[in-house]
Short mmCIF file of C-alpha atoms in Angstrom, two decimals:
data_model
loop_
_atom_site.label_atom_id
_atom_site.label_comp_id
_atom_site.label_asym_id
_atom_site.label_seq_id
_atom_site.Cartn_x
_atom_site.Cartn_y
_atom_site.Cartn_z
CA MET A 1 -18.09 -20.39 -7.35
CA LYS A 2 -17.00 -23.94 -8.28
CA GLY A 3 -13.27 -23.31 -8.62
CA LEU A 4 -10.66 -20.60 -8.33
CA THR A 5 -7.45 -20.51 -10.38
CA TYR A 6 -4.49 -18.58 -8.99
CA VAL A 7 -1.23 -18.06 -10.89
CA LYS A 8 2.09 -16.79 -9.53
CA MET A 9 4.17 -15.76 -12.55
CA GLY A 10 7.96 -15.53 -12.29
CA SER A 11 10.39 -16.43 -9.51
CA ILE A 12 9.38 -19.75 -7.95
CA GLU A 13 10.75 -19.68 -4.41
CA GLN A 14 9.94 -20.76 -0.85
CA ARG A 15 7.98 -17.57 -0.22
CA ASN A 16 5.36 -18.78 -2.71
CA ALA A 17 4.03 -21.23 -0.12
CA GLU A 18 3.33 -18.35 2.25
CA ILE A 19 1.54 -16.39 -0.49
CA ILE A 20 -0.64 -19.36 -1.41
CA VAL A 21 -1.59 -19.91 2.24
CA GLU A 22 -2.51 -16.22 2.58
CA VAL A 23 -4.79 -16.41 -0.48
CA ILE A 24 -6.47 -19.61 0.73
CA ASP A 25 -6.85 -18.11 4.22
CA ALA A 26 -8.61 -15.06 2.77
CA ILE A 27 -11.02 -17.13 0.63
CA HIS A 28 -11.62 -19.59 3.49
CA GLY A 29 -12.52 -16.69 5.81
CA ILE A 30 -14.95 -15.15 3.31
CA CYS A 31 -16.68 -18.48 2.69
CA LYS A 32 -16.99 -19.15 6.42
CA ARG A 33 -18.48 -15.72 7.17
CA GLN A 34 -20.94 -15.89 4.29
CA GLN A 35 -21.71 -19.61 4.77
CA LEU A 36 -20.54 -20.49 1.27
CA LYS A 37 -19.07 -23.75 0.04
CA LEU A 38 -15.29 -23.58 -0.21
CA PRO A 39 -14.23 -23.63 -3.90
CA GLU A 40 -11.53 -25.83 -5.33
CA PHE A 41 -8.15 -24.09 -5.67
CA GLU A 42 -5.95 -24.58 -8.72
CA VAL A 43 -2.53 -23.00 -8.07
CA ILE A 44 -0.14 -22.58 -11.01
CA LEU A 45 3.48 -21.53 -10.47
CA ASN A 46 5.61 -20.17 -13.30
CA ASP A 47 9.33 -19.67 -13.85
CA PHE A 48 11.95 -19.95 -16.59
CA PRO A 49 12.69 -23.47 -17.92
CA GLU A 50 16.22 -23.24 -16.49
CA ASN A 51 14.81 -23.34 -12.96
CA ASP A 52 15.25 -26.55 -10.93
CA PHE A 53 11.64 -27.70 -10.90
CA ASN A 54 12.51 -30.96 -9.12
CA SER A 55 13.07 -29.05 -5.88
CA VAL A 56 9.69 -27.36 -6.39
CA PHE A 57 7.90 -30.69 -6.91
CA LYS A 58 9.56 -32.16 -3.81
CA SER A 59 8.14 -29.33 -1.70
CA PHE A 60 4.51 -30.01 -2.72
CA PRO A 61 3.75 -32.95 -0.34
CA GLY A 62 4.99 -30.97 2.65
CA PHE A 63 2.88 -27.99 1.63
CA ILE A 64 -0.26 -30.13 1.23
CA GLU A 65 0.32 -31.69 4.66
CA ARG A 66 0.70 -28.21 6.12
CA LEU A 67 -2.68 -27.26 4.63
CA LYS A 68 -4.23 -30.38 6.18
CA LYS A 69 -2.76 -29.55 9.59
CA GLU A 70 -3.82 -25.90 9.54
CA LYS A 71 -7.12 -26.10 7.64
CA GLY A 72 -8.22 -29.72 7.76
CA ASP A 73 -8.85 -32.43 5.16
CA MET A 74 -11.51 -30.39 3.34
CA VAL A 75 -9.02 -27.71 2.26
CA LYS A 76 -6.28 -30.25 1.55
CA GLU A 77 -8.53 -32.19 -0.82
CA ARG A 78 -9.56 -29.02 -2.68
CA CYS A 79 -6.10 -27.63 -3.50
CA TYR A 80 -4.20 -28.63 -6.65
CA ILE A 81 -0.76 -27.29 -7.60
CA GLY A 82 0.99 -27.29 -10.97
CA VAL A 83 3.94 -25.66 -12.71
CA VAL A 84 4.25 -23.97 -16.11
CA ALA A 85 7.72 -23.26 -17.51
CA GLY A 86 8.39 -20.23 -19.71
CA SER A 87 8.66 -16.44 -19.83
CA PHE A 88 5.52 -14.60 -18.75
CA TYR A 89 5.99 -12.34 -21.78
CA HIS A 90 4.96 -15.33 -23.92
CA ARG A 91 1.63 -17.12 -24.07
CA LEU A 92 1.48 -19.71 -21.28
CA LEU A 93 -2.18 -20.42 -20.48
CA GLU A 94 -5.59 -20.86 -22.05
CA ALA A 95 -7.83 -17.85 -22.50
CA SER A 96 -10.21 -16.92 -19.67
CA THR A 97 -8.86 -19.44 -17.16
CA LEU A 98 -7.65 -17.22 -14.30
CA CYS A 99 -9.54 -15.61 -11.45
CA ILE A 100 -6.57 -13.98 -9.68
CA LEU A 101 -3.22 -12.98 -11.20
CA PRO A 102 -0.65 -11.35 -8.88
CA MET A 103 2.56 -9.96 -10.36
CA CYS A 104 5.40 -7.73 -9.21
CA CYS A 105 8.55 -5.88 -10.26
CA ILE A 106 7.45 -4.84 -13.73
CA GLY A 107 9.65 -2.05 -15.06
CA CYS A 108 11.08 -0.63 -18.23
CA GLN A 109 14.75 -0.88 -19.07
CA CYS A 110 15.96 0.63 -22.33
CA TRP A 111 19.23 1.54 -23.92
CA GLY A 112 19.83 5.27 -24.14
CA GLY A 113 21.84 7.39 -26.52
CA GLU A 114 23.90 9.71 -24.35
CA GLN A 115 27.34 8.52 -23.33
CA GLY A 116 27.96 7.90 -19.67
CA GLU A 117 25.32 9.96 -17.95
CA HIS A 118 22.88 7.11 -17.33
CA MET A 119 25.25 5.16 -15.15
CA HIS A 120 25.21 8.02 -12.68
CA GLY A 121 21.63 6.93 -12.09
CA LYS A 122 19.84 10.07 -13.28
CA ILE A 123 18.29 10.78 -16.67
CA LYS A 124 19.02 14.34 -17.75
CA SER A 125 17.98 14.54 -21.39
CA SER A 126 14.33 15.47 -22.04
CA GLN A 127 14.56 13.63 -25.37
CA CYS A 128 15.71 10.48 -23.57
CA CYS A 129 12.93 10.84 -20.98
CA GLN A 130 10.32 11.06 -23.72
CA SER A 131 11.79 8.04 -25.48
CA LEU A 132 11.66 5.99 -22.28
CA CYS A 133 8.13 7.16 -21.48
CA THR A 134 7.03 6.00 -24.93
CA ALA A 135 8.82 2.67 -24.46
CA ILE A 136 7.18 1.88 -21.14
CA SER A 137 3.80 2.88 -22.52
CA GLU A 138 4.24 0.37 -25.35
CA ARG A 139 5.51 -2.37 -23.02
CA LEU A 140 2.80 -1.92 -20.42
CA THR A 141 0.10 -1.75 -23.10
CA ASN A 142 1.36 -5.03 -24.57
CA PHE A 143 1.63 -6.56 -21.09
CA LEU A 144 -1.96 -5.64 -20.19
CA SER A 145 -3.29 -6.89 -23.51
CA MET A 146 -1.61 -10.30 -23.09
CA ARG A 147 -2.59 -10.70 -19.43
CA SER A 148 -6.21 -9.78 -20.09
CA LYS A 149 -6.59 -12.85 -22.32
CA TYR A 150 -5.86 -15.14 -19.35
CA ILE A 151 -8.31 -13.58 -16.90
CA ILE A 152 -12.04 -14.25 -16.76
CA PRO A 153 -14.40 -11.24 -16.99
CA GLN A 154 -14.55 -9.56 -13.56
CA GLY A 155 -11.34 -11.42 -12.58
CA ARG A 156 -8.57 -9.56 -10.79
CA MET A 157 -4.92 -8.75 -11.44
CA VAL A 158 -2.78 -7.32 -8.64
CA LEU A 159 0.37 -5.64 -9.95
CA THR A 160 3.22 -4.10 -7.93
CA PHE A 161 6.21 -2.39 -9.50
CA THR A 162 8.87 0.22 -8.92
CA ALA A 163 7.59 3.76 -9.28
CA ARG A 164 8.67 7.32 -8.77
CA LYS A 165 7.22 9.91 -6.41
CA THR A 166 7.29 12.94 -8.70
CA PRO A 167 6.37 13.67 -12.34
CA ASN A 168 10.00 14.62 -13.04
CA PRO A 169 11.93 11.42 -13.92
CA SER A 170 15.34 13.11 -13.55
CA ASN A 171 14.92 13.49 -9.78
CA GLU A 172 15.24 9.80 -8.87
CA ASP A 173 17.92 7.20 -9.57
CA TYR A 174 15.96 3.91 -9.03
CA GLY A 175 19.02 2.27 -7.43
CA LEU A 176 21.22 2.55 -10.53
CA GLU A 177 23.60 4.83 -8.66
CA LEU A 178 24.58 1.85 -6.52
CA VAL A 179 25.33 -0.13 -9.68
CA ALA A 180 27.49 2.75 -10.93
CA ILE A 181 29.38 2.97 -7.63
CA SER A 182 29.95 -0.79 -7.65
CA LEU A 183 31.26 -0.70 -11.23
CA LEU A 184 33.65 2.12 -10.29
CA ASP A 185 34.86 0.00 -7.36
CA LEU A 186 35.78 -2.69 -9.89
CA VAL A 187 37.54 -0.03 -11.98
CA ALA A 188 39.64 0.91 -8.93
CA GLN A 189 40.56 -2.77 -8.51
CA GLY A 190 41.57 -3.07 -12.16
CA VAL A 191 38.81 -5.57 -12.90
CA VAL A 192 36.91 -3.28 -15.29
CA LYS A 193 38.12 -0.56 -17.66
CA GLU A 194 36.88 2.95 -16.90
CA ALA A 195 36.16 3.52 -20.60
CA ASP A 196 33.78 0.54 -20.56
CA VAL A 197 31.87 2.04 -17.64
CA ASP A 198 31.69 5.45 -19.36
CA SER A 199 30.21 3.88 -22.49
CA PHE A 200 27.66 1.79 -20.60
CA ASN A 201 24.25 3.45 -20.83
CA LEU A 202 21.50 1.86 -18.79
CA PRO A 203 18.60 4.18 -17.99
CA LEU A 204 15.80 2.68 -15.93
CA TYR A 205 12.46 4.42 -16.23
CA ALA A 206 9.88 3.99 -13.48
CA PRO A 207 6.49 5.59 -14.17
CA CYS A 208 4.48 7.75 -11.79
CA LYS A 209 0.93 6.75 -10.90
CA GLU A 210 -0.64 9.27 -13.31
CA GLU A 211 1.24 7.78 -16.26
CA VAL A 212 0.18 4.24 -15.38
CA ALA A 213 -3.46 5.23 -14.88
CA GLU A 214 -3.48 6.90 -18.30
CA ILE A 215 -1.97 3.82 -19.99
CA VAL A 216 -4.51 1.49 -18.33
CA GLU A 217 -7.43 3.69 -19.35
CA ARG A 218 -6.19 3.96 -22.94
CA GLU A 219 -5.53 0.20 -23.31
CA GLY A 220 -9.02 -0.60 -22.05
CA SER A 221 -8.79 -4.23 -20.89
CA PHE A 222 -8.86 -3.41 -17.16
CA GLU A 223 -10.52 -1.02 -14.75
CA ILE A 224 -8.51 0.24 -11.77
CA GLU A 225 -10.21 -0.72 -8.52
CA GLU A 226 -7.48 0.42 -6.15
CA LEU A 227 -4.21 2.32 -6.50
CA ARG A 228 -1.63 2.78 -3.75
CA VAL A 229 1.78 4.41 -3.76
CA PHE A 230 3.95 3.18 -0.90
CA VAL A 231 7.56 3.34 0.24
CA ASN A 232 9.51 0.28 1.35
CA CYS A 233 11.66 1.59 4.18
CA LEU A 234 13.86 -0.70 6.24
CA ASN A 235 14.21 0.59 9.80
CA ARG A 236 16.74 -0.54 12.42
CA ASP A 237 14.36 -2.98 14.12
CA GLU A 238 13.47 -4.68 10.82
CA GLU A 239 17.14 -4.85 9.90
CA GLN A 240 17.93 -6.59 13.20
CA ARG A 241 15.01 -9.03 12.77
CA ASN A 242 16.27 -9.87 9.29
CA ARG A 243 19.74 -10.56 10.69
CA ASP A 244 18.29 -12.75 13.45
CA LEU A 245 16.43 -14.76 10.78
CA GLY A 246 19.55 -15.06 8.65
CA PHE A 247 18.04 -12.88 5.90
CA ASN A 248 20.42 -10.39 4.27
CA ILE A 249 18.28 -7.59 2.81
CA ASN A 250 21.27 -6.09 0.99
CA MET A 251 22.06 -9.38 -0.74
CA GLN A 252 18.37 -9.63 -1.66
CA MET A 253 18.49 -6.14 -3.18
CA GLY A 254 21.51 -7.27 -5.19
CA LYS A 255 19.69 -10.38 -6.42
CA THR A 256 16.69 -8.29 -7.46
CA MET A 257 18.81 -5.84 -9.44
CA ARG A 258 20.84 -8.70 -10.92
CA ALA A 259 17.70 -10.44 -12.18
CA VAL A 260 16.82 -7.30 -14.13
CA LEU A 261 20.24 -6.11 -15.27
CA GLU A 262 22.39 -9.23 -15.75
CA PRO A 263 21.73 -9.78 -19.50
CA MET A 264 22.53 -6.15 -20.31
CA ILE A 265 25.62 -6.03 -18.09
CA CYS A 266 26.97 -9.30 -19.51
CA SER A 267 26.44 -8.09 -23.08
CA HIS A 268 28.62 -5.02 -22.41
CA PHE A 269 31.19 -6.40 -19.97
CA VAL A 270 32.66 -9.88 -19.65
CA ASP A 271 30.44 -12.41 -17.87
CA ALA A 272 33.13 -13.01 -15.25
CA ILE A 273 32.46 -9.72 -13.43
CA ILE A 274 28.80 -10.35 -12.63
CA ASP A 275 29.24 -12.21 -9.31
CA GLU A 276 31.83 -9.77 -8.00
CA LEU A 277 29.77 -6.76 -9.14
CA PHE A 278 26.71 -7.71 -7.13
CA ILE A 279 28.74 -8.66 -4.07
CA LYS A 280 30.01 -5.07 -4.25
CA PHE A 281 26.44 -3.88 -4.78
CA ALA A 282 25.31 -5.56 -1.54
CA GLU A 283 28.25 -4.03 0.36
CA ASN A 284 27.45 -0.56 -0.97
CA ALA A 285 23.73 -0.98 -0.27
CA ALA A 286 24.54 -1.71 3.37
CA ASN A 287 26.31 1.65 3.62
CA SER A 288 23.76 3.74 1.74
CA MET A 289 20.36 5.28 2.27
CA HIS A 290 18.98 3.59 -0.85
CA GLN A 291 16.75 1.23 1.10
CA ASN A 292 13.78 3.58 0.65
CA LYS A 293 12.07 2.28 -2.47
CA VAL A 294 8.87 3.69 -3.94
CA ASN A 295 6.35 1.20 -5.33
CA ILE A 296 2.93 1.43 -6.94
CA GLY A 297 0.36 -1.21 -6.08
CA PHE A 298 -2.68 -1.67 -8.35
CA GLN A 299 -5.69 -3.91 -8.13
CA TRP A 300 -7.23 -4.17 -11.58
CA GLN A 301 -10.50 -5.77 -12.64
CA ARG A 302 -10.84 -7.31 -16.09
CA SER A 303 -13.43 -5.38 -18.07
CA SER A 304 -16.46 -7.32 -19.29
#
């Protein structure tokens, strides 16, 4: 292997440096064990054009020096980093250029047709469930088709997204109940009208593993190598460690939900409520049991 191209699509942040180091560590270890020459690494980061890329560029020299310190000059001289601005739902890269493509937090958000019930976090209508199932099938099919064009034959895509545990989509609320509670808190404060909350329909549909496997098989660009369903559960010790490190998991949950929901919330309510809403969300998350989150993790291989 002469070179390896790795792309992190969406959300450029400090954590990306840790992910890149982990990937290089894994490849470095394999090459060392099998007495192979270390390939060159091309790392491409992606985010929306509105992101402050200057801060990203300023972090590169420090990252390269860290590689030199931890892995030596050989690794430092074989790692190149670049940035591509734009939505990952649009074409960003040349065909057949990627070896590894990790992505996360892919979901399906759609507007429903039944007044009010969706902001209680549960989908009750079988007609609505079928509509959302069809929508996510179309979105994921389109997503796989576009991503497959980037990846070389036998290349890998690792995809993690919110899932549900059971085939019945009406049994789980996907965290929307916390959004509903937070909106009702703003109603009690007189910030939002109750009628606006009642008319706000926002169902979130998370597929089960069987649905995803069927979509992947039908689309045909990838073969599933590994599938895992896992629960993110924050215990007391982890919560204390996060506090010691100055990391607020509840604020992070709020930021994650905001990234997904903000355009739809702002289109229905006034923009001015968005900051206050997700401050309330973080407060309510701290007092709830909603920190158990089900995810699906896939490793997919591009078909020949």
